[in-house]
Amino acid sequence: MTIPSPRHTEQISGAQALVQSLELVGAEVIFGLPGGAILPAYDALIDSKRLRHVLVRHEQCAGHAARGYAQATGNVGVCLVTSGPGATNLVTPLADAHRDSIPLVAITGQVPSTAIGTDAFQEIDVLGITLPITKHGFAVTNAEQIPAAIADAFRIARTGRPGPVVVDVCKDALLADTPFTKPRAPTPQAPTMCDEGLLRSALKLLSSAARPVLYVGGGAILGEAAPELLRFAEHAGVPVVTTLMGLGVFPDSHPLHMGMPGMHGSVAAVGALQQADLLIAVGVRFDDRVTGQLSTFAPGAKVVHIDIDATEVSRIRHADVPLVGDCKQVLGELHRLSAAAAVRHDFTAWTRILQGYQKTYRPAYEQPADGLSAPGVLRRLSELAAPDAVYVTGVGQHQMWTAQCIGFERPRSLITSGGLGTMGVAVLTAMGAKLALPEREVWAIDGDGCFQMTHQELATCVAERIPIKIAVINNGSYGMVRQWQNLFYDERYSHSELNAVGAAPDFVRLAEAYGCVGLRCTTVDEIDEVVRGAQEITDIPAVIDFQVPANELVWPMVGPGASNDDIAIARGMSPRWDASIVREEVITRNSSHELVGASPRAVFVVARDTPYVVPRITATVRRCGLTIDRMSLESHGGRQYLDLFLEPSGDRGGTLVDSLRDLADVLECNAKAREESHEYERLGHNAIG
């Protein structure tokens, strides 16, 4: 008698193998929509006792809901669709998950393997289309390949830098019989850890810094690094800024937190980056929405870059100390080494300057006399919502107001589309988040433009009894488009108004048509009533139509392509930077260096040929209280050769030479001439930024 292998069972169909494989890898919820090529999988799915399937009304919504499920928990989100248009409708959510590093497995049906290449009905090259926006793709043409493909897809999606994976399964593979082979459990991989020498180099830079900043992004949330970040920041006393994707990884209420940087970031956060002399970048991509004009971003700062993805380090901004590894481990090691060395830092004066910016330039919005202000609505919502609430946004003005007005105190309390900026995702991702975290209050904060793109999924929420709360910030327009038209296109509102001809839907009646609870709010006095009314609904969605004016703008703002130095707090108004911390630093440095002779009239610099080195050099000259009269520049052999000719009134040139030599990528710096030195006294309010 033949004894079967313990890893083999009786013959089952490929579709059954797919379902069993999903159960074995720990999948719990699948978002999908059936169709011809994937029907065998749906036939097997109905017999599963462990998998919950959520039927969406559009395949794109399945992908975004899976993303919400994954982002809320860190687990892999799963979606299941058919071939052809079903698969191509997943392109946007796959790109969205790829840009924000969200673990996702998309299973797509495919025509039979014998029909591939014949332009069969609903045949499409799914892997070819999705190659640039996924971590990996599997083409499954044989039933025996299914278990291994599913196991590998889940492993790839969540290891290292997370991301989406596609498994494209031919219909004949789903129909064929196969002995089910249980896939081997992957061997746990130890997180990548960088060399201790590099860690000590990073701490050495921190010890010599006067204005360090922890610049933290979504990678710190993906890496579950919040406890280590808090310990390291508090021990070192370093101010923290968190990007849109990083909000919540460091408590908003913490005195070291300076807010969100970027196009609509706080003045304190933007000023911190621009004035920093050291950036400790944790899980960030140096995205253009944060850096603004790259050549002027943080011009005087050296960079320590911590990221699990080696391809991100020095891709946009050169890293003086590259720390490729798991954010959680690297921050933990930095704290351990710093504590063991009993190194104490005092950045109190620097932190005080930034806290002053927070108080002086706190975003202020006018409350209309007889209506609502969108920021006012969101501030009150933040006060009324459950302390552990999860907020999900669409993309646009309401997204930025949410980032500014809601207090984020824990990781994964904000779910939003960052890198791709996908409109219409709020209801879908909130649906996924609520299924992942049924005990948490989940608020979808959406704009009326975004909401109208995908509100059909309210039907899904009703059918599945998913009681999300939806706050529609209804200004009758594509708000951010209108804001740009207001500021940069002479108020020519071309096709951005949604109810110009009275075509806007009644969102209360729309919600009721889907079987939801619909509420409307038009005055400040009604906010508490409608929010609490929505909170009392525990079995179906509640939609609140907050009617706000169309002319509200999001401030602060750095214009597209502009330097962060040009941040505006309102139309025609910019902050005034306090230079006292820099003055104190330079005076201290001067008192500890014996400067022989006077300031140079000219300085010769040799530097690596990188796109930002010249702005950093010129910014350093300004920070030393000197003025460039003229400059000559030559580039060859991968190096730049600069002659800086300074105005006679310049002072403290010895400090300038030392400062330039300390810059990253500066290979050589020498004074060419000297004259009598003067006391340092020229720094004014406009010397920084």
XYZ file of C-alpha atoms in Angstrom:
689
model
C 0.000 0.000 0.000
C 1.273 3.451 -0.914
C 1.614 5.737 2.078
C 0.728 9.329 1.114
C 3.105 12.119 1.980
C 2.033 13.985 5.132
C 2.134 17.209 3.084
C -0.402 15.882 0.553
C -4.161 15.457 0.868
C -6.811 14.164 -1.498
C -7.274 15.662 -4.942
C -9.032 19.007 -4.892
C -9.676 21.668 -7.495
C -7.305 24.545 -8.051
C -10.043 26.868 -6.784
C -10.275 24.898 -3.551
C -6.495 25.001 -3.288
C -6.668 28.794 -3.622
C -9.188 29.082 -0.789
C -7.287 26.697 1.493
C -4.034 28.530 0.786
C -5.610 31.846 1.754
C -6.845 30.307 4.988
C -3.406 28.895 5.781
C -1.594 32.222 5.307
C -3.974 33.918 7.732
C -6.304 35.851 5.433
C -9.594 36.756 7.105
C -11.413 39.252 4.882
C -11.481 39.397 1.082
C -12.925 42.290 -0.904
C -14.037 41.398 -4.384
C -16.450 41.151 -7.265
C -17.041 37.942 -9.292
C -16.780 37.486 -13.043
C -16.313 34.742 -15.612
C -12.625 33.909 -15.236
C -12.653 33.937 -11.442
C -16.018 32.177 -10.942
C -14.441 28.817 -9.981
C -12.751 30.553 -7.039
C -16.058 32.094 -5.979
C -17.732 28.694 -6.144
C -15.105 27.313 -3.742
C -15.191 30.408 -1.542
C -18.809 29.870 -0.554
C -17.801 26.734 1.366
C -15.124 28.459 3.449
C -15.874 28.830 7.151
C -12.864 31.095 7.841
C -12.880 33.663 5.048
C -15.306 36.572 4.976
C -15.979 37.935 1.508
C -17.212 41.514 1.081
C -18.986 42.125 -2.211
C -18.148 45.605 -3.511
C -19.925 47.493 -6.301
C -16.751 48.288 -8.291
C -13.420 46.464 -8.516
C -11.419 49.608 -7.791
C -13.247 49.848 -4.488
C -12.147 46.302 -3.599
C -8.508 47.356 -3.891
C -8.930 50.501 -1.804
C -10.945 48.658 0.868
C -8.172 46.046 1.094
C -5.700 48.906 1.482
C -7.747 50.340 4.364
C -7.833 46.936 6.050
C -4.060 46.601 5.685
C -3.184 50.138 6.768
C -5.355 49.906 9.870
C -3.626 46.766 11.120
C -0.360 46.173 9.282
C -1.734 42.846 8.004
C -1.983 41.975 4.317
C -5.137 43.182 2.566
C -6.689 40.872 -0.030
C -8.853 41.588 -3.068
C -10.274 39.185 -5.649
C -11.505 40.174 -9.131
C -11.957 38.739 -12.585
C -9.945 39.172 -15.770
C -9.908 42.035 -18.276
C -11.674 45.158 -16.977
C -11.958 43.630 -13.521
C -8.174 43.443 -13.304
C -7.511 46.801 -14.955
C -9.864 48.468 -12.481
C -7.313 47.510 -9.816
C -4.535 49.571 -11.388
C -5.260 52.690 -9.329
C -5.468 50.952 -5.914
C -2.319 48.960 -6.720
C -0.464 52.169 -7.605
C -1.869 53.786 -4.473
C -0.667 50.933 -2.251
C 2.706 50.854 -4.009
C 3.381 54.549 -3.444
C 2.456 54.318 0.251
C 4.093 50.900 0.854
C 0.900 49.098 1.906
C 0.934 45.252 1.935
C -1.694 44.023 -0.515
C -2.330 40.805 -2.451
C -4.543 41.148 -5.517
C -5.797 37.880 -7.019
C -7.021 38.271 -10.587
C -8.695 35.773 -12.838
C -7.225 35.112 -16.276
C -8.436 33.413 -19.431
C -7.489 29.729 -19.836
C -3.777 29.183 -20.441
C -4.515 27.801 -23.899
C -6.132 31.113 -24.890
C -3.327 33.392 -23.725
C -1.963 35.413 -26.628
C -5.051 34.998 -28.781
C -6.817 38.210 -27.768
C -9.510 36.104 -26.151
C -12.527 37.747 -24.561
C -11.379 39.748 -21.505
C -7.759 38.687 -21.935
C -5.317 41.308 -20.701
C -1.632 41.249 -19.755
C -2.202 41.956 -16.076
C 1.395 41.426 -14.995
C 2.701 43.626 -17.787
C 0.335 46.433 -16.873
C 1.034 46.269 -13.142
C 4.786 45.570 -13.230
C 5.825 49.185 -12.425
C 3.370 49.524 -9.529
C 3.806 46.222 -7.664
C 6.566 44.471 -5.757
C 6.053 41.253 -7.690
C 3.610 39.372 -9.884
C 2.851 35.649 -10.304
C 1.402 34.114 -13.472
C -0.273 30.847 -12.407
C -1.057 28.496 -15.271
C -1.071 25.199 -13.339
C -3.176 24.205 -10.329
C -0.143 22.806 -8.492
C 1.461 26.296 -8.508
C -1.349 27.927 -6.525
C -0.356 27.192 -2.878
C 3.254 28.293 -3.319
C 2.232 31.403 -5.268
C -0.172 32.512 -2.534
C 2.355 31.846 0.254
C 5.110 33.706 -1.600
C 2.782 36.597 -2.433
C 1.954 37.142 1.233
C 5.599 36.847 2.248
C 6.746 39.372 -0.360
C 3.905 41.803 0.380
C 4.800 42.190 4.041
C 8.570 41.666 4.299
C 11.114 44.441 3.930
C 9.415 47.493 2.534
C 5.760 46.393 2.209
C 3.816 46.700 -1.021
C 1.279 45.112 -3.390
C 1.671 41.752 -5.145
C -0.471 40.372 -7.979
C -1.365 36.693 -8.419
C -2.886 36.174 -11.893
C -4.559 32.731 -12.075
C -5.732 31.112 -15.295
C -9.253 29.740 -15.271
C -8.167 26.234 -16.274
C -5.774 26.179 -13.301
C -8.734 26.900 -11.023
C -10.804 24.123 -12.619
C -8.106 21.433 -12.729
C -7.692 18.837 -9.981
C -4.496 18.764 -7.968
C -3.099 17.083 -4.874
C -3.010 19.940 -2.381
C 0.503 20.595 -1.215
C 0.685 22.659 1.913
C 3.263 25.374 1.316
C 6.227 25.416 3.640
C 6.157 28.214 6.173
C 8.759 30.821 5.235
C 11.819 31.031 7.458
C 11.574 34.247 9.502
C 14.100 36.760 8.282
C 15.964 38.843 10.821
C 15.523 42.563 10.120
C 18.446 44.140 8.331
C 20.751 45.899 10.792
C 23.363 48.483 9.876
C 26.965 48.581 11.030
C 27.600 49.878 14.555
C 30.261 52.196 13.202
C 27.634 53.996 11.142
C 25.390 54.256 14.194
C 28.210 55.893 16.120
C 28.859 58.242 13.186
C 25.214 59.313 13.353
C 25.491 59.982 17.081
C 28.695 61.935 16.505
C 26.831 64.198 14.080
C 24.089 64.626 16.663
C 26.620 65.571 19.342
C 28.100 68.276 17.127
C 24.725 69.617 15.961
C 23.046 72.746 17.263
C 19.726 72.480 15.419
C 18.850 68.791 14.849
C 15.425 67.611 13.711
C 13.886 64.149 13.591
C 12.098 64.097 10.228
C 9.773 61.095 10.447
C 7.541 59.508 7.820
C 5.234 56.598 7.160
C 8.081 54.099 7.246
C 8.246 54.504 11.011
C 4.590 53.470 11.265
C 5.066 50.533 8.902
C 8.060 49.482 10.986
C 6.104 49.728 14.277
C 8.827 52.081 15.549
C 6.704 54.487 17.640
C 8.012 53.373 21.094
C 11.643 53.538 19.986
C 11.119 56.927 18.352
C 9.588 58.353 21.525
C 12.410 57.041 23.724
C 15.158 58.298 21.442
C 13.573 61.730 20.877
C 12.988 62.287 24.595
C 16.450 61.080 25.599
C 18.181 63.246 22.989
C 15.746 66.165 23.310
C 15.447 66.460 19.538
C 12.403 68.206 17.993
C 10.242 65.984 15.782
C 8.278 66.666 12.600
C 6.011 63.993 11.120
C 4.908 63.867 7.506
C 1.303 63.331 6.423
C 1.910 59.571 6.252
C 3.716 59.641 9.599
C 1.086 61.490 11.646
C 0.391 59.643 14.877
C 3.739 57.867 15.132
C 4.769 60.619 17.570
C 2.025 62.191 19.736
C 0.776 65.522 18.395
C 0.464 66.785 21.970
C 4.102 66.098 22.859
C 6.114 69.302 23.467
C 8.836 68.083 21.078
C 6.367 67.642 18.213
C 6.459 70.585 15.793
C 3.737 69.374 13.444
C 3.561 68.307 9.834
C 6.020 69.743 7.291
C 5.349 70.354 3.627
C 3.137 72.314 1.281
C 0.448 72.794 3.939
C 2.600 72.054 6.957
C 2.992 74.098 10.088
C 5.387 77.043 10.169
C 7.224 75.387 13.054
C 7.772 72.151 11.107
C 8.779 73.864 7.866
C 11.017 76.302 9.727
C 12.607 73.459 11.667
C 13.653 71.690 8.470
C 14.848 74.843 6.743
C 16.946 75.992 9.706
C 18.224 72.580 10.781
C 21.897 71.711 10.707
C 21.109 67.978 11.014
C 18.173 65.946 9.719
C 17.659 62.480 11.167
C 15.303 61.201 8.485
C 13.317 58.125 9.547
C 11.276 56.233 6.962
C 10.836 59.175 4.591
C 11.248 59.593 0.827
C 12.097 63.326 0.747
C 8.871 63.756 -1.196
C 8.493 66.937 -3.237
C 5.414 67.928 -1.225
C 7.730 68.149 1.809
C 10.920 69.484 0.259
C 9.352 72.092 -2.024
C 12.091 73.355 -4.326
C 14.671 70.666 -3.675
C 17.715 72.862 -4.272
C 16.709 75.104 -1.338
C 15.446 72.406 1.041
C 17.232 72.332 4.421
C 20.293 73.921 2.813
C 22.493 73.886 5.904
C 21.675 70.385 7.110
C 23.660 67.194 7.138
C 21.524 64.068 6.758
C 21.281 60.782 8.618
C 18.829 58.651 6.637
C 17.213 55.568 8.225
C 15.235 53.360 5.831
C 14.703 49.656 5.253
C 14.825 50.223 1.490
C 18.402 50.865 0.391
C 17.214 52.337 -2.911
C 15.593 55.254 -1.079
C 18.746 56.285 0.771
C 20.523 59.123 -1.074
C 18.039 58.844 -3.968
C 16.713 62.396 -3.543
C 19.028 63.885 -0.915
C 22.537 62.655 -0.230
C 22.867 60.919 3.149
C 25.994 61.792 5.107
C 25.321 58.724 7.237
C 23.199 56.029 5.530
C 21.515 53.668 7.999
C 19.843 50.959 5.934
C 17.767 48.809 8.238
C 14.566 48.335 10.161
C 13.490 51.665 11.685
C 12.470 50.050 14.943
C 15.825 48.349 15.432
C 17.940 51.273 14.259
C 16.228 53.756 16.567
C 16.491 51.258 19.398
C 20.219 50.861 18.801
C 20.761 54.600 18.565
C 19.058 55.040 21.915
C 21.024 52.172 23.474
C 24.389 53.492 22.289
C 23.548 57.042 23.292
C 22.369 55.990 26.754
C 25.371 53.702 27.290
C 27.735 56.535 26.463
C 25.887 58.789 28.911
C 25.747 61.442 26.205
C 23.522 64.347 27.149
C 22.355 66.931 24.661
C 20.889 70.327 25.320
C 18.751 71.602 22.465
C 16.494 73.620 24.764
C 17.131 76.969 23.091
C 16.500 75.484 19.631
C 13.302 73.779 20.780
C 12.133 77.008 22.412
C 12.493 78.878 19.119
C 10.349 76.278 17.324
C 7.745 76.268 20.087
C 7.590 80.031 19.672
C 6.744 79.520 15.999
C 3.994 77.120 17.051
C 2.378 79.712 19.276
C 2.845 82.643 16.935
C 1.825 80.948 13.686
C -0.873 78.556 14.784
C -3.279 78.143 11.823
C -6.113 80.620 12.279
C -9.380 80.558 10.360
C -12.234 83.000 10.488
C -15.562 81.721 11.691
C -18.322 82.946 9.351
C -21.016 84.922 11.133
C -23.861 82.714 9.954
C -22.347 79.430 8.806
C -19.642 76.828 9.225
C -15.885 76.900 8.856
C -14.413 73.592 7.666
C -11.475 73.734 10.113
C -13.882 74.635 12.898
C -16.016 71.599 12.090
C -13.005 69.282 12.172
C -11.622 70.722 15.393
C -14.952 70.150 17.115
C -15.253 66.680 15.582
C -11.825 65.831 17.011
C -13.079 66.866 20.467
C -16.299 64.855 20.211
C -15.009 61.684 18.569
C -13.908 58.679 20.599
C -10.338 59.015 21.945
C -9.210 55.980 19.959
C -11.040 56.948 16.759
C -9.539 56.200 13.350
C -9.783 58.921 10.705
C -9.796 58.184 6.990
C -9.679 60.943 4.380
C -10.098 61.541 0.713
C -7.700 63.913 -1.023
C -7.832 67.699 -1.168
C -8.537 70.578 1.167
C -10.412 68.402 3.665
C -7.380 66.078 3.814
C -5.063 68.945 4.774
C -7.537 70.416 7.281
C -7.835 66.967 8.859
C -4.056 66.740 9.207
C -3.987 70.194 10.812
C -7.054 70.051 13.038
C -7.351 66.488 14.330
C -5.092 65.438 17.191
C -3.238 62.230 16.285
C -1.820 60.543 19.363
C -1.172 56.983 18.183
C 0.052 55.179 15.052
C -2.467 54.127 12.403
C -5.041 56.650 13.612
C -4.905 58.401 10.206
C -5.405 56.543 6.943
C -4.959 58.582 3.792
C -3.613 58.430 0.250
C -0.269 60.215 0.349
C 2.025 59.422 -2.557
C -0.605 59.024 -5.271
C -3.223 61.409 -3.863
C -6.208 59.328 -4.974
C -9.574 61.041 -4.747
C -12.599 58.983 -3.760
C -10.865 56.580 -1.360
C -12.345 57.667 1.976
C -15.536 55.585 2.131
C -13.734 52.504 0.794
C -10.697 52.617 3.053
C -12.912 53.427 6.038
C -14.949 50.336 5.212
C -11.796 48.215 5.237
C -10.497 49.834 8.424
C -13.783 49.248 10.259
C -13.802 45.568 9.331
C -10.240 45.292 10.603
C -10.982 47.241 13.811
C -14.685 46.675 14.576
C -14.335 47.976 18.142
C -12.956 51.375 17.030
C -14.951 54.406 15.899
C -14.047 55.062 12.251
C -14.651 58.459 10.636
C -14.385 58.965 6.891
C -13.716 62.666 6.300
C -14.465 63.380 2.668
C -15.019 66.243 0.293
C -18.181 66.448 -1.747
C -16.160 65.933 -4.932
C -14.414 62.828 -3.588
C -17.608 61.448 -2.091
C -19.432 61.522 -5.413
C -16.756 59.312 -6.995
C -17.429 56.206 -4.878
C -20.538 56.703 -2.739
C -22.060 53.556 -4.274
C -20.128 51.586 -1.661
C -22.593 52.826 0.928
C -24.675 49.945 -0.377
C -21.845 47.572 0.518
C -21.613 49.043 4.017
C -25.366 48.627 4.545
C -25.372 45.059 3.237
C -22.397 44.106 5.409
C -23.534 46.144 8.449
C -20.397 48.273 8.557
C -21.264 51.360 10.688
C -18.708 53.912 9.541
C -19.316 57.635 10.116
C -18.913 59.898 7.099
C -18.340 63.639 7.411
C -18.766 65.268 3.995
C -17.085 68.692 3.912
C -19.391 70.083 1.263
C -18.164 73.303 -0.367
C -19.768 72.647 -3.746
C -16.458 72.380 -5.590
C -13.239 70.496 -6.119
C -11.791 72.498 -3.265
C -8.045 72.186 -3.796
C -8.383 72.708 -7.540
C -10.413 75.822 -6.822
C -7.801 77.026 -4.323
C -5.037 76.776 -6.921
C -7.239 78.553 -9.455
C -7.810 81.260 -6.864
C -4.127 81.737 -6.072
C -2.352 80.956 -9.342
C -4.905 81.338 -12.152
C -6.413 84.775 -11.447
C -9.582 83.290 -9.930
C -10.563 81.711 -13.251
C -12.625 78.818 -11.885
C -12.566 76.545 -14.897
C -14.740 73.450 -14.321
C -14.090 73.146 -10.601
C -17.549 74.110 -9.287
C -19.855 71.156 -8.723
C -23.204 72.853 -8.171
C -22.898 75.818 -10.524
C -26.039 74.687 -12.345
C -27.841 73.269 -9.354
C -26.766 69.710 -10.139
C -25.366 68.848 -6.697
C -27.154 65.937 -5.031
C -28.914 66.146 -1.712
C -26.511 64.040 0.352
C -29.037 63.402 3.103
C -31.564 61.937 0.680
C -28.771 60.098 -1.136
C -27.694 58.443 2.120
C -31.270 57.496 2.899
C -31.705 56.032 -0.579
C -28.881 53.603 0.209
C -30.419 52.722 3.579
C -28.055 54.868 5.654
C -28.808 57.618 8.141
C -28.475 61.077 6.598
C -27.839 64.245 8.623
C -27.205 67.863 7.673
C -25.317 70.609 9.494
C -25.288 74.273 8.447
C -24.553 76.157 11.710
C -22.083 75.870 14.569
C -24.875 75.151 17.031
C -25.796 71.980 15.127
C -22.324 70.366 15.105
C -22.576 68.607 18.462
C -26.063 67.310 17.750
C -25.269 65.738 14.386
C -21.936 64.254 15.494
C -23.468 62.661 18.571
C -26.392 61.502 16.481
C -23.996 59.737 14.108
C -22.157 58.160 17.036
C -25.393 56.580 18.248
C -25.767 54.634 14.980
C -24.073 51.261 15.486
C -25.234 49.048 12.610
C -25.265 51.126 9.408
C -23.347 54.131 8.062
C -24.234 57.662 9.060
C -23.574 60.467 6.564
C -23.314 64.086 7.731
C -23.489 66.849 5.139
C -21.448 69.752 6.561
C -22.168 72.705 4.291
C -19.174 75.058 4.287
C -18.239 78.067 2.122
C -16.322 77.551 -1.112
C -13.920 80.427 -0.545
C -12.019 78.969 2.424
C -8.347 78.306 1.675
C -5.866 76.027 3.372
C -3.057 77.907 5.117
C -0.092 77.836 5.596
C 0.985 77.072 2.042
C 4.167 76.661 0.033
C 3.314 77.300 -3.602
C 3.989 74.567 -6.182
C 7.659 74.556 -7.146
C 8.471 77.250 -4.589
C 11.044 77.127 -1.831
C 9.959 76.259 1.686
C 11.589 79.565 2.591
C 8.620 81.222 0.884
C 5.910 79.639 3.034
C 2.879 81.910 3.393
C 0.607 82.022 6.426
C -2.056 83.931 4.482
C -2.261 85.745 1.200
C 0.756 88.048 1.032
C 1.884 87.232 4.591
C 4.994 85.270 5.563
C 6.504 84.412 8.950
C 9.445 86.262 10.453
C 12.147 83.880 11.571
C 13.898 84.342 14.905
C 17.656 84.218 14.390
C 18.666 84.363 18.052
C 19.488 80.660 18.291
C 21.860 80.976 15.345
C 23.443 84.080 16.840
C 24.072 82.211 20.105
C 25.553 79.266 18.232
C 27.938 81.406 16.192
C 29.053 83.450 19.184
C 29.762 80.237 21.105
C 31.669 78.788 18.175
C 33.703 81.977 17.763
C 34.605 82.041 21.433
C 35.977 78.509 21.192
C 38.087 79.112 18.072
C 41.083 81.418 17.886
C 40.617 83.373 14.684
C 43.899 84.765 13.462
C 43.697 87.661 11.039
C 40.569 88.952 9.395
C 37.791 87.700 7.155
C 38.724 86.515 3.671
C 37.782 88.556 0.647
C 37.423 85.335 -1.360
C 37.014 81.615 -0.691
C 37.850 78.692 -2.983
C 35.672 75.580 -2.615
C 35.889 72.122 -4.201
C 32.776 69.965 -3.828
C 31.166 66.869 -5.250
C 28.887 67.596 -8.202
C 25.502 67.106 -6.509
C 22.359 69.116 -7.295
C 22.028 70.772 -3.891
C 25.608 71.470 -2.841
C 25.784 75.026 -4.245
C 22.610 76.216 -2.438
C 23.948 74.703 0.776
C 27.224 76.558 0.348
C 25.565 79.904 -0.349
C 23.148 79.395 2.555
C 26.110 78.731 4.861
C 27.704 82.003 3.740
C 24.495 83.861 4.676
C 24.261 82.097 8.020
C 27.794 83.261 8.858
C 26.706 86.849 8.323
C 28.558 87.268 5.024
C 27.395 88.496 1.641
C 28.506 87.152 -1.731
C 29.464 89.874 -4.167
C 29.928 87.503 -7.101
C 30.627 83.835 -7.684
C 32.279 81.762 -10.405
C 31.469 78.085 -10.893
C 33.012 75.324 -13.001
C 31.987 71.665 -13.141
C 34.077 68.812 -14.499
C 35.261 65.386 -13.446
C 32.310 64.932 -11.064
C 33.348 67.976 -9.023
C 32.352 71.609 -8.738
C 34.923 74.375 -8.306
C 33.631 77.604 -6.774
C 35.258 80.977 -6.257
C 33.218 83.058 -3.808
C 34.026 86.783 -3.756
C 32.705 88.425 -0.601
C 31.697 92.012 0.064
C 34.250 93.975 2.106
C 31.752 94.342 4.946
C 31.756 90.601 5.526
C 32.913 89.341 8.904
C 33.999 86.223 10.728
C 35.425 84.589 7.644
C 37.433 82.106 9.677
C 34.154 80.687 10.914
C 32.938 80.557 7.313
C 35.837 78.396 6.189
C 35.305 76.001 9.103
C 31.571 75.860 8.423
C 32.059 75.152 4.733
C 34.543 72.401 5.487
C 31.916 70.784 7.730
C 29.364 70.582 4.916
C 28.589 67.260 3.297
C 30.169 66.920 -0.170
C 32.642 69.769 0.393
C 36.069 68.268 -0.303
C 38.262 71.345 0.100
C 37.862 74.946 1.258
C 40.538 77.624 1.527
C 40.591 81.377 2.076
C 42.226 83.318 -0.739
C 42.681 86.678 1.012
C 42.113 88.211 4.458
C 41.363 91.564 6.000
C 40.544 92.884 9.457
C 37.859 90.968 11.386
C 34.763 92.551 12.935
C 32.516 91.615 15.815
C 29.589 89.332 14.918
C 26.515 91.547 15.024
C 24.835 91.513 11.626
C 22.363 88.655 12.001
C 18.810 89.955 11.666
C 15.338 88.449 11.438
C 15.717 87.692 7.744
C 19.073 85.905 8.027
C 17.446 82.495 8.129
C 15.010 80.927 5.710
